[in-house]
Coordinates of C-alpha atoms in Angstrom, one line a residue:
M11 CA 7.5 -32.4 48.7
P12 CA 5.3 -30.3 47.1
A13 CA 2.6 -31.8 45.1
R14 CA 3.2 -32.8 41.4
R15 CA 0.6 -31.3 38.7
P16 CA -1.1 -33.9 36.8
P17 CA -0.1 -33.5 33.2
S18 CA -2.3 -31.8 31.4
R19 CA -4.8 -33.3 28.8
P20 CA -4.6 -32.5 25.2
R21 CA -6.8 -30.2 24.1
G22 CA -10.0 -31.9 22.7
P23 CA -11.7 -31.0 19.3
G24 CA -14.4 -28.5 21.2
R25 CA -11.9 -26.6 22.9
R26 CA -9.5 -26.0 19.9
W27 CA -12.2 -24.6 18.3
L28 CA -12.8 -22.4 21.4
P29 CA -10.2 -19.6 19.7
D30 CA -11.7 -19.7 16.6
L31 CA -15.4 -18.9 18.2
A32 CA -14.6 -16.3 20.0
A33 CA -13.0 -14.4 17.2
G34 CA -15.3 -15.4 15.0
L35 CA -18.2 -13.8 17.1
T36 CA -16.0 -10.6 17.9
V37 CA -15.4 -10.5 14.1
W38 CA -19.0 -10.7 13.0
A39 CA -19.9 -7.9 16.4
V40 CA -17.6 -5.5 14.4
L41 CA -18.9 -6.8 10.4
V42 CA -22.3 -6.0 10.9
P43 CA -22.8 -2.7 11.5
E44 CA -19.5 -1.6 9.2
S45 CA -21.3 -3.8 6.2
L46 CA -24.0 -2.0 6.5
A47 CA -22.3 1.4 7.0
Y48 CA -20.1 0.7 4.2
A49 CA -23.1 0.0 1.9
T50 CA -24.3 3.3 2.1
I51 CA -20.8 4.8 0.8
A52 CA -21.4 2.2 -2.3
G53 CA -24.7 4.1 -2.7
V54 CA -27.5 1.2 -2.2
P55 CA -29.2 0.3 0.4
P56 CA -27.1 -1.0 3.8
A57 CA -28.8 -4.6 3.6
V58 CA -26.3 -4.8 0.4
G59 CA -23.6 -5.0 2.6
L60 CA -25.0 -7.7 4.5
Y61 CA -25.4 -9.4 1.2
A62 CA -21.9 -9.4 0.6
A63 CA -20.3 -11.2 3.8
P64 CA -21.2 -14.6 4.1
A65 CA -20.2 -15.8 0.8
A66 CA -17.2 -13.9 0.8
L67 CA -16.0 -14.7 4.4
V68 CA -16.6 -18.6 3.5
L69 CA -15.0 -18.5 0.1
Y70 CA -11.7 -17.0 1.5
A71 CA -11.6 -18.9 4.4
L72 CA -11.8 -22.4 1.7
L73 CA -9.1 -20.6 -0.9
G74 CA -7.1 -17.6 1.2
T75 CA -3.7 -19.0 2.5
S76 CA -3.8 -16.0 5.3
R77 CA -5.2 -17.8 8.9
A78 CA -6.5 -14.6 10.6
L79 CA -7.6 -12.3 7.0
V80 CA -11.3 -11.2 7.2
V81 CA -12.7 -10.1 3.8
G82 CA -15.8 -8.0 3.5
P83 CA -17.1 -4.7 2.4
M84 CA -14.5 -1.6 2.8
S85 CA -14.8 1.8 3.0
A86 CA -11.8 2.9 0.3
T87 CA -13.3 -0.1 -2.4
A88 CA -17.3 0.6 -1.4
A89 CA -15.8 4.3 -2.5
L90 CA -14.5 3.4 -5.9
S91 CA -17.6 1.4 -6.5
A92 CA -20.1 4.8 -6.1
V93 CA -17.3 5.9 -8.8
A94 CA -17.5 3.0 -10.7
V95 CA -21.6 2.5 -10.6
G96 CA -22.4 6.4 -10.8
P97 CA -22.8 7.2 -14.5
A98 CA -25.1 3.8 -15.1
V99 CA -27.2 4.5 -12.0
A100 CA -27.5 8.4 -13.6
A101 CA -28.4 6.5 -16.7
G102 CA -31.7 4.4 -15.1
A103 CA -30.0 1.6 -14.0
D104 CA -30.6 -0.1 -10.6
P105 CA -27.8 0.5 -8.1
V106 CA -27.8 -2.9 -6.6
A107 CA -27.8 -4.5 -9.6
V108 CA -24.8 -2.4 -11.5
T109 CA -22.9 -2.8 -8.2
A110 CA -23.8 -6.2 -7.9
T111 CA -22.4 -6.9 -11.3
L112 CA -19.3 -4.4 -10.5
A113 CA -18.3 -7.1 -7.7
L114 CA -18.8 -10.1 -10.2
L115 CA -16.4 -8.1 -13.1
V116 CA -14.1 -7.5 -10.0
G117 CA -14.2 -11.2 -9.2
A118 CA -13.1 -12.3 -12.8
V119 CA -10.5 -10.2 -13.1
A120 CA -9.1 -10.9 -9.7
A121 CA -9.2 -14.8 -10.7
V122 CA -8.0 -13.8 -13.9
A123 CA -5.3 -12.2 -12.7
G124 CA -4.4 -15.4 -10.2
L125 CA -3.9 -17.5 -12.9
L126 CA -1.5 -15.1 -14.7
R127 CA 0.3 -15.1 -11.4
L128 CA 0.6 -11.4 -11.4
G129 CA 0.4 -11.4 -8.0
F130 CA 3.6 -9.6 -7.8
V131 CA 1.7 -6.5 -9.5
A132 CA 1.3 -5.1 -5.6
G133 CA 4.6 -4.3 -5.0
L134 CA 4.6 -1.8 -8.0
I135 CA 2.7 0.7 -5.7
S136 CA 4.7 1.9 -3.3
E137 CA 4.0 2.2 0.2
P138 CA 4.1 6.7 0.6
V139 CA 1.7 6.3 -2.9
L140 CA -0.8 3.6 -0.9
K141 CA -0.3 5.9 2.0
G142 CA -1.6 9.1 0.0
F143 CA -4.0 7.7 -1.4
V144 CA -5.8 5.6 2.0
V145 CA -5.5 9.6 3.6
G146 CA -7.1 10.8 0.5
V147 CA -10.1 8.4 0.3
A148 CA -10.4 8.4 4.0
L149 CA -11.2 11.8 3.7
T150 CA -13.2 11.9 0.7
I151 CA -15.5 9.4 3.1
V152 CA -15.7 11.4 5.8
V153 CA -16.7 14.3 4.5
G154 CA -19.2 12.3 2.6
Q155 CA -20.8 11.0 5.5
L156 CA -20.9 14.4 7.5
P157 CA -24.5 15.7 5.9
A158 CA -25.9 12.4 7.6
L159 CA -24.3 12.8 10.6
L160 CA -25.6 16.8 10.5
G161 CA -29.0 15.7 9.1
V162 CA -28.8 18.2 6.3
D163 CA -29.3 16.8 2.3
T164 CA -26.3 17.8 0.1
D165 CA -26.5 17.2 -4.0
A166 CA -22.7 17.4 -4.3
D167 CA -19.8 14.6 -5.3
G168 CA -16.0 15.0 -4.5
F169 CA -14.2 16.1 -1.9
V170 CA -14.1 19.9 -2.5
R171 CA -17.6 19.7 -4.1
E172 CA -19.5 18.1 -1.0
L173 CA -17.5 20.1 1.7
L174 CA -18.6 23.6 -0.3
A175 CA -22.5 21.9 -0.2
L176 CA -21.7 20.9 3.4
L177 CA -21.0 24.7 4.6
R178 CA -23.7 26.2 2.6
A179 CA -26.5 23.5 4.1
L180 CA -24.6 24.1 7.7
P181 CA -27.9 26.8 8.6
Q182 CA -30.3 23.9 7.4
V183 CA -29.4 21.3 10.4
S184 CA -31.8 19.7 12.5
W185 CA -31.1 19.5 16.5
L186 CA -32.4 15.9 16.8
P187 CA -30.5 14.2 13.5
L188 CA -27.6 16.3 15.3
A189 CA -27.8 14.8 19.0
V190 CA -28.2 11.3 17.4
G191 CA -25.4 11.6 15.0
L192 CA -22.3 13.4 18.0
G193 CA -23.7 11.5 20.8
S194 CA -23.4 7.8 18.6
L195 CA -20.2 9.4 17.4
V196 CA -19.0 10.3 21.2
L197 CA -20.4 7.4 22.4
L198 CA -18.1 5.1 20.2
V199 CA -15.0 7.0 20.8
A200 CA -15.7 6.7 24.4
L201 CA -16.3 2.7 24.1
E202 CA -13.0 2.2 22.3
R203 CA -11.1 4.0 24.6
A204 CA -12.4 3.0 27.6
V205 CA -13.4 -0.7 26.9
P206 CA -11.5 -1.6 23.8
R207 CA -11.9 -5.2 23.5
L208 CA -15.8 -4.5 23.2
P209 CA -17.4 -4.1 19.7
A210 CA -18.1 -0.8 20.1
P211 CA -20.1 -0.4 16.4
L212 CA -22.3 -3.0 17.9
V213 CA -23.2 -1.8 21.1
V214 CA -24.1 1.5 19.7
V215 CA -26.1 0.0 17.2
A216 CA -28.2 -2.1 19.3
A217 CA -28.4 1.1 21.7
A218 CA -29.3 3.6 18.8
V219 CA -32.1 0.5 17.3
A220 CA -33.6 0.8 20.6
L221 CA -33.8 4.2 21.0
S222 CA -34.9 4.7 18.0
A223 CA -37.9 1.9 18.1
A224 CA -39.0 3.5 22.0
L225 CA -38.8 7.5 20.6
D226 CA -40.0 6.9 17.1
L227 CA -37.1 9.1 15.9
S228 CA -38.2 8.3 12.3
G229 CA -41.1 10.2 12.7
R230 CA -39.5 12.9 14.4
G231 CA -37.7 14.0 11.3
V232 CA -34.5 11.3 11.7
E233 CA -33.3 9.3 8.6
V234 CA -33.4 5.5 9.4
V235 CA -32.4 2.1 7.5
G236 CA -35.9 1.1 6.8
R237 CA -37.7 -2.0 6.7
I238 CA -35.2 -5.3 5.9
E239 CA -36.4 -7.8 4.9
R240 CA -35.4 -11.6 6.1
G241 CA -32.9 -13.3 3.5
F242 CA -31.3 -12.6 0.5
G243 CA -32.7 -10.6 -2.8
P244 CA -32.4 -11.8 -6.3
V245 CA -29.4 -14.6 -6.3
G246 CA -27.2 -14.9 -9.7
P247 CA -25.8 -13.0 -12.1
P248 CA -28.5 -9.9 -12.0
G249 CA -28.6 -10.2 -16.1
L250 CA -27.9 -6.6 -17.5
G251 CA -25.9 -6.3 -21.0
L252 CA -22.6 -7.1 -21.6
A253 CA -22.0 -3.2 -22.6
V254 CA -22.5 -2.6 -18.7
Y255 CA -19.4 -5.0 -18.2
G256 CA -17.7 -3.4 -21.1
D257 CA -18.4 0.3 -19.3
L258 CA -17.1 -1.3 -16.0
L259 CA -14.3 -3.1 -17.1
A260 CA -11.6 -0.2 -16.1
A261 CA -12.9 0.5 -12.7
A262 CA -12.4 -3.2 -11.5
V263 CA -9.3 -3.5 -12.8
G264 CA -8.4 -0.3 -10.3
I265 CA -10.6 -1.8 -7.5
V266 CA -8.7 -5.0 -7.6
L267 CA -5.4 -3.4 -7.5
V268 CA -6.5 -1.0 -5.0
G269 CA -8.1 -3.8 -3.1
F270 CA -5.8 -6.7 -3.2
V271 CA -2.6 -4.4 -2.3
E272 CA -5.0 -3.5 0.9
G273 CA -6.0 -6.9 1.9
L274 CA -2.0 -8.4 1.2
G275 CA -1.0 -5.7 3.4
A276 CA -3.6 -7.0 6.4
A277 CA -2.4 -10.9 5.9
K278 CA 1.4 -9.7 5.5
A279 CA 0.8 -7.9 9.0
S280 CA -1.3 -11.2 10.5
P281 CA 0.0 -14.1 12.3
G282 CA 1.4 -16.9 9.5
A283 CA 2.5 -14.2 7.2
R284 CA 4.7 -16.6 5.8
D285 CA 2.9 -18.6 4.4
V286 CA 0.5 -16.2 2.4
D287 CA 1.0 -16.7 -1.2
A288 CA 0.4 -13.6 -3.6
N289 CA -1.5 -15.2 -6.4
R290 CA -3.5 -17.9 -4.3
E291 CA -4.8 -14.4 -2.3
L292 CA -6.2 -12.9 -6.2
L293 CA -7.7 -16.0 -6.7
A294 CA -9.3 -16.3 -3.1
L295 CA -10.4 -12.8 -3.7
G296 CA -11.6 -13.3 -6.9
A297 CA -14.3 -15.9 -5.7
A298 CA -15.0 -14.0 -2.6
N299 CA -16.0 -11.3 -5.1
A300 CA -18.4 -13.7 -7.2
G301 CA -20.0 -14.9 -4.1
A302 CA -21.2 -11.6 -3.0
G303 CA -22.0 -10.4 -6.5
L304 CA -24.3 -13.5 -6.9
C305 CA -25.4 -12.9 -3.3
G306 CA -26.6 -9.5 -4.8
G307 CA -23.8 -8.0 -2.8
M308 CA -21.1 -5.5 -2.9
V309 CA -17.5 -5.2 -3.5
V310 CA -14.9 -6.8 -0.9
N311 CA -11.9 -7.2 -0.1
G312 CA -8.9 -8.0 3.0
S313 CA -9.6 -5.8 5.8
L314 CA -7.0 -4.5 8.1
S315 CA -9.0 -3.1 10.5
K316 CA -11.1 -6.4 11.0
T317 CA -8.1 -9.0 10.4
A318 CA -6.4 -7.1 13.4
V319 CA -10.0 -7.4 15.2
A320 CA -9.5 -11.5 14.6
T321 CA -5.7 -11.2 15.7
A322 CA -6.5 -9.8 19.0
A323 CA -9.4 -12.1 19.7
G324 CA -7.2 -15.0 19.6
V325 CA -7.8 -16.1 15.9
R326 CA -5.8 -19.6 15.0
T327 CA -7.0 -21.1 11.9
R328 CA -9.5 -19.7 9.0
A329 CA -12.4 -21.5 11.1
G330 CA -12.4 -17.6 12.6
G331 CA -13.5 -16.4 8.6
L332 CA -16.0 -19.5 8.9
V333 CA -17.5 -18.5 12.0
A334 CA -18.1 -15.1 11.5
G335 CA -19.5 -15.7 7.9
V336 CA -22.0 -18.5 9.4
L337 CA -23.3 -15.8 12.2
T338 CA -23.5 -13.0 9.1
L339 CA -25.7 -16.0 7.1
L340 CA -27.8 -16.3 10.6
T341 CA -28.2 -12.4 10.6
V342 CA -29.2 -11.6 7.2
V343 CA -32.1 -14.9 7.2
L344 CA -33.2 -14.6 10.9
L345 CA -32.1 -10.8 12.3
A346 CA -32.1 -8.5 9.4
P347 CA -35.7 -7.2 10.3
V348 CA -33.9 -5.6 13.5
F349 CA -31.9 -3.2 12.1
G350 CA -34.9 -1.0 10.0
P351 CA -35.0 1.7 12.9
L352 CA -31.5 2.5 13.1
P353 CA -31.0 5.9 12.8
E354 CA -28.7 7.1 9.3
P355 CA -26.9 9.3 11.6
T356 CA -25.9 6.4 13.6
L357 CA -24.5 4.4 10.6
A358 CA -22.6 7.6 9.3
A359 CA -21.0 7.6 12.7
V360 CA -19.8 4.3 12.6
V361 CA -18.1 4.8 9.0
V362 CA -16.3 8.1 10.5
V363 CA -15.3 5.9 13.3
A364 CA -14.0 3.4 11.6
V365 CA -12.3 5.3 8.5
W366 CA -11.0 8.1 10.5
R367 CA -8.2 6.0 11.6
L368 CA -7.1 5.4 7.8
V369 CA -6.3 9.7 8.3
D370 CA -2.6 9.0 9.0
V371 CA -1.5 12.4 8.5
R372 CA 1.5 11.9 10.6
G373 CA 2.5 8.8 8.4
V374 CA 2.8 10.9 5.6
A375 CA 5.3 13.9 7.5
R376 CA 7.2 11.4 8.7
L377 CA 8.2 11.0 5.0
S378 CA 9.9 13.5 5.1
R379 CA 11.8 13.6 8.4
Y380 CA 12.6 10.4 7.4
W381 CA 14.6 11.6 4.3
A382 CA 15.8 14.3 5.9
R383 CA 17.4 12.6 9.1
H384 CA 18.0 9.2 8.4
L385 CA 18.9 9.5 4.2
G386 CA 21.2 12.6 4.2
G387 CA 18.4 14.3 1.9
R388 CA 19.5 17.6 0.4
R389 CA 17.8 20.6 -0.5
S390 CA 16.7 20.1 -4.4
P391 CA 13.4 18.8 -6.1
L392 CA 14.5 15.0 -5.3
A393 CA 15.5 15.9 -1.5
H394 CA 11.5 14.4 0.0
P395 CA 10.6 12.1 -3.3
D396 CA 8.8 10.0 -1.1
L397 CA 6.7 12.8 0.4
A398 CA 6.1 14.0 -3.0
A399 CA 4.5 11.1 -4.7
A400 CA 2.1 10.5 -0.9
V401 CA 1.5 14.7 -1.3
A402 CA 0.3 14.2 -4.8
T403 CA -1.6 11.1 -4.7
L404 CA -3.5 12.3 -1.7
A405 CA -4.1 15.6 -3.4
G406 CA -5.2 13.7 -7.1
V407 CA -8.2 12.2 -4.8
L408 CA -9.3 15.0 -3.0
L409 CA -9.1 17.6 -6.1
L410 CA -10.2 14.5 -9.4
D411 CA -11.6 11.3 -7.9
T412 CA -10.2 8.4 -6.5
L413 CA -8.8 6.3 -9.5
A414 CA -7.7 9.3 -11.2
G415 CA -5.8 10.2 -7.9
L416 CA -4.1 6.7 -7.1
L417 CA -2.8 7.0 -11.3
V418 CA -1.8 11.0 -10.3
G419 CA 0.6 9.0 -7.7
V420 CA 1.8 6.0 -9.6
V421 CA 2.8 8.6 -12.6
V422 CA 4.6 11.0 -10.2
S423 CA 6.3 8.4 -8.4
A424 CA 7.3 7.1 -11.9
V425 CA 8.9 10.1 -12.6
L426 CA 10.4 10.7 -9.5
L427 CA 12.9 7.2 -9.4
L428 CA 13.5 8.6 -13.3
L429 CA 14.7 11.4 -11.8
R430 CA 17.0 10.0 -9.1
A431 CA 18.4 7.3 -11.5
G432 CA 19.3 9.8 -13.7
R433 CA 21.0 12.2 -11.3
P434 CA 23.2 9.2 -9.8
R435 CA 26.1 10.9 -6.9
V436 CA 29.5 10.2 -8.0
A437 CA 31.5 10.4 -4.6
E438 CA 35.4 11.3 -4.5
L439 CA 37.0 8.4 -2.4
G440 CA 40.5 8.7 -0.4
A441 CA 42.5 6.1 1.2
L442 CA 41.8 5.7 4.9
R443 CA 44.7 3.9 6.6
L444 CA 43.6 1.5 9.1
P445 CA 45.8 0.9 12.8
G446 CA 46.2 -2.8 11.7
G447 CA 47.4 -2.2 8.3
G448 CA 45.5 -2.3 5.4
T449 CA 43.1 0.8 3.9
R450 CA 39.7 1.7 3.5
W451 CA 38.3 3.7 0.2
L452 CA 35.8 6.3 2.0
D453 CA 33.9 9.4 0.5
V454 CA 35.7 12.4 1.6
D455 CA 33.0 14.5 2.2
R456 CA 31.3 12.3 4.5
H457 CA 34.9 11.1 6.1
P458 CA 37.0 14.2 6.6
A459 CA 40.1 11.6 7.6
A460 CA 40.1 9.8 4.5
R461 CA 43.0 11.9 2.1
P462 CA 43.2 11.9 -1.6
V463 CA 46.2 10.0 -3.3
P464 CA 48.6 12.5 -4.8
G465 CA 48.2 12.2 -8.5
T466 CA 45.6 9.6 -8.3
T467 CA 41.4 10.6 -8.4
V468 CA 39.0 7.5 -7.2
L469 CA 35.5 8.4 -7.8
R470 CA 32.7 5.7 -7.0
L471 CA 29.3 5.8 -8.9
E472 CA 26.7 5.2 -7.0
G473 CA 23.6 3.9 -9.3
A474 CA 23.2 2.4 -12.8
L475 CA 25.4 3.4 -15.9
W476 CA 22.9 4.0 -18.3
Y477 CA 22.1 6.1 -21.3
A478 CA 20.3 8.7 -19.0
V479 CA 23.6 9.6 -16.8
S480 CA 26.5 8.6 -19.3
D481 CA 26.7 12.2 -20.6
G482 CA 26.9 13.8 -16.6
V483 CA 29.8 11.0 -15.2
R484 CA 31.9 12.0 -19.0
D485 CA 32.4 15.4 -17.7
R486 CA 33.0 14.4 -14.2
L487 CA 35.9 11.9 -15.4
E488 CA 37.1 14.3 -17.7
A489 CA 37.0 16.7 -15.1
T490 CA 39.8 15.3 -13.5
E491 CA 43.8 16.4 -13.7
A492 CA 45.5 13.3 -12.2
D493 CA 47.4 11.1 -14.4
L494 CA 45.6 7.9 -12.8
V495 CA 41.6 7.8 -12.7
V496 CA 40.0 5.1 -11.2
L497 CA 35.9 4.8 -11.3
D498 CA 35.1 2.7 -8.5
A499 CA 32.0 0.3 -10.0
A500 CA 31.1 -1.5 -7.1
A501 CA 28.1 -0.3 -6.3
V502 CA 26.8 0.0 -10.4
P503 CA 24.3 -2.6 -10.7
F504 CA 23.9 -2.7 -14.4
V505 CA 25.3 -0.4 -17.5
D506 CA 23.8 -0.3 -20.7
V507 CA 26.0 -0.1 -24.1
Q508 CA 25.9 3.7 -24.3
G509 CA 27.2 3.8 -20.8
A510 CA 29.6 1.2 -21.6
V511 CA 30.9 2.9 -24.7
M512 CA 31.3 6.2 -22.8
L513 CA 34.0 4.8 -20.8
T514 CA 36.0 3.4 -23.8
D515 CA 35.6 6.7 -25.5
V516 CA 37.1 8.5 -22.1
A517 CA 39.4 5.7 -21.9
R518 CA 40.9 6.6 -25.5
D519 CA 40.9 10.4 -24.4
L520 CA 42.8 10.1 -21.4
A521 CA 45.5 7.9 -23.0
S522 CA 45.9 10.6 -25.7
R523 CA 46.9 12.8 -23.2
G524 CA 49.3 10.5 -21.1
R525 CA 46.8 9.7 -18.3
R526 CA 44.7 6.1 -17.5
L527 CA 41.4 5.0 -16.4
V528 CA 40.9 2.2 -14.3
V529 CA 37.1 0.8 -13.9
A530 CA 37.8 -1.1 -10.3
G531 CA 35.0 -3.6 -8.6
A532 CA 32.9 -4.4 -11.7
T533 CA 31.2 -7.8 -11.2
G534 CA 28.7 -9.7 -13.0
Q535 CA 27.1 -7.7 -16.0
V536 CA 28.5 -4.6 -15.8
R537 CA 32.2 -6.8 -15.9
D538 CA 31.3 -8.6 -18.6
A539 CA 29.6 -5.8 -20.8
L540 CA 32.8 -3.4 -19.9
R541 CA 34.9 -6.4 -21.8
A542 CA 32.6 -6.4 -24.7
A543 CA 32.5 -2.9 -25.4
G544 CA 36.1 -2.9 -25.3
E545 CA 36.2 -5.7 -27.6
E546 CA 34.4 -4.2 -30.0
T547 CA 35.8 -0.9 -30.1
G548 CA 39.8 -1.9 -29.8
V549 CA 40.5 0.0 -26.5
G550 CA 42.0 -1.0 -23.5
L551 CA 39.9 -0.4 -20.8
P552 CA 41.7 -2.0 -17.3
L553 CA 39.6 -3.6 -15.2
G554 CA 40.9 -3.8 -11.7
R555 CA 39.3 -6.6 -8.7
D556 CA 38.7 -3.4 -6.6
V557 CA 40.4 0.2 -5.9
E558 CA 43.0 -1.4 -3.5
D559 CA 43.8 -3.8 -6.8
V560 CA 44.4 -0.6 -8.8
V561 CA 46.1 2.2 -6.7
A562 CA 48.1 1.3 -3.9
P563 CA 47.6 4.2 -0.6
G564 CA 51.1 5.4 -1.8
G565 CA 50.2 6.4 -5.5
S566 CA 51.7 3.7 -7.0
P567 CA 49.8 2.1 -9.5
V568 CA 48.6 -1.4 -9.2
T569 CA 48.5 -4.1 -11.9
S570 CA 44.6 -4.6 -13.7
E571 CA 43.3 -6.8 -16.0
P572 CA 42.8 -4.9 -19.4
A573 CA 39.4 -5.1 -20.8
T574 CA 39.9 -7.1 -24.0
G575 CA 41.3 -10.0 -22.3
A576 CA 40.6 -13.3 -23.1
G577 CA 39.0 -15.4 -20.4
R578 CA 35.7 -14.6 -18.2
P579 CA 36.4 -13.6 -14.9
P580 CA 35.6 -15.8 -12.3

């Protein structure tokens, strides 16, 4: 007989911690170089990115609801931060102080939103708008990092202006910074493809620091990060006046919205997504930003890429974030000066590689293909509404700025929604006899085997019956020549007063010509509204349980309940 395996012993506390310890170490290896890089996007010294990370990681681990979400500086909110603090910096304010103030204000706005239970707001920004926004911000960041990558100086802001300035500066490209930047870029891409589990950013940053120190790259014309002191800068509120907080408030609201949507999406895509509570996530985001601001750091939010790293490393609990926070704290206190010789072209390469993953042009184009293939899109201005919203947001970000681009996307999305809701489809139904008996009522355009019933027109309204569509529905009902007109309202989610009264008017007009209108399939609020309209106008608008209840396949009408009947339907 084969030897029996001894029973496995339960894991001790140390072994239970091993997955979280490994995940925290892996996240730290990616977080440190990216925090340095994202600080440059925000227009502040690289150390500011490190200052923000420890408190944010620890506070989120204590208050958040996702066991895998990693919070820290991110590219999109860093770009928004740069735009927000720009006017104050141009007026002579300290960029580090203004950036920390913005983080505090973002924390306060997020905390208040969480207390007011406004987590549902994240659902008001559609995925196409968010996709176009992320692609636009990513392209703006990439173009903004190209001067540092190529070793040239440009004085421009925004995608178009930065791109034009870069083209004019191309003759000034220096070969050594260019070699360092492109070499870092190639090495990053090669390592990520060859050894996906290796923390490529940390390896490249370490190699660049060693090479810079050995060859004295700063003395050869390559810009470096510069001296970073151990420990944090000034801790506590920056001490700026209330006027600065007022100037930053609108931007803080926009940053909270963008950061919360991005972080919530990352949390819901990670293990344990069912436990994620949107309102508690807002409170945790507020605490993380408040902690970052008090430590002299920048705005933070949940990171999709670093959360994916933590998940791949086997994170099991929020202890993984605590480990990453402690390691980052030790980096600030003990290892910060090590990053002084880091070449800025290498930092730019880290940003470009990290952000380029967000340039999902195929995802934007897929919106059009999905609508055309799966939703029966037609050639009209509304044939590709999701694509239109994404492209409008993308164009707004590239041509205007980040917050304006997001607003453009939300407005375009709302307009398209109103246009779509204002043009519901009215399908004509026909009867299809089933082999086992019975009848199905189907759209004759989609199902040629379904035949119209002689002397009867059955129409199905596929959308709400409200004031914006009532005239079009009236024209469609009155255009029929049948003696019996049946409106299938099973797909109508609600009806307003104008729509309900319109149906009673049509019923009166048809009755004056010896014809009849019956509404079938109305339930809930729709049925109640039609009954109320019939009682107020005194018009007997019959209500059928369904189309089969109103008309038989042979064409003979079936009895139906008048809208003015007593009692409430079941």
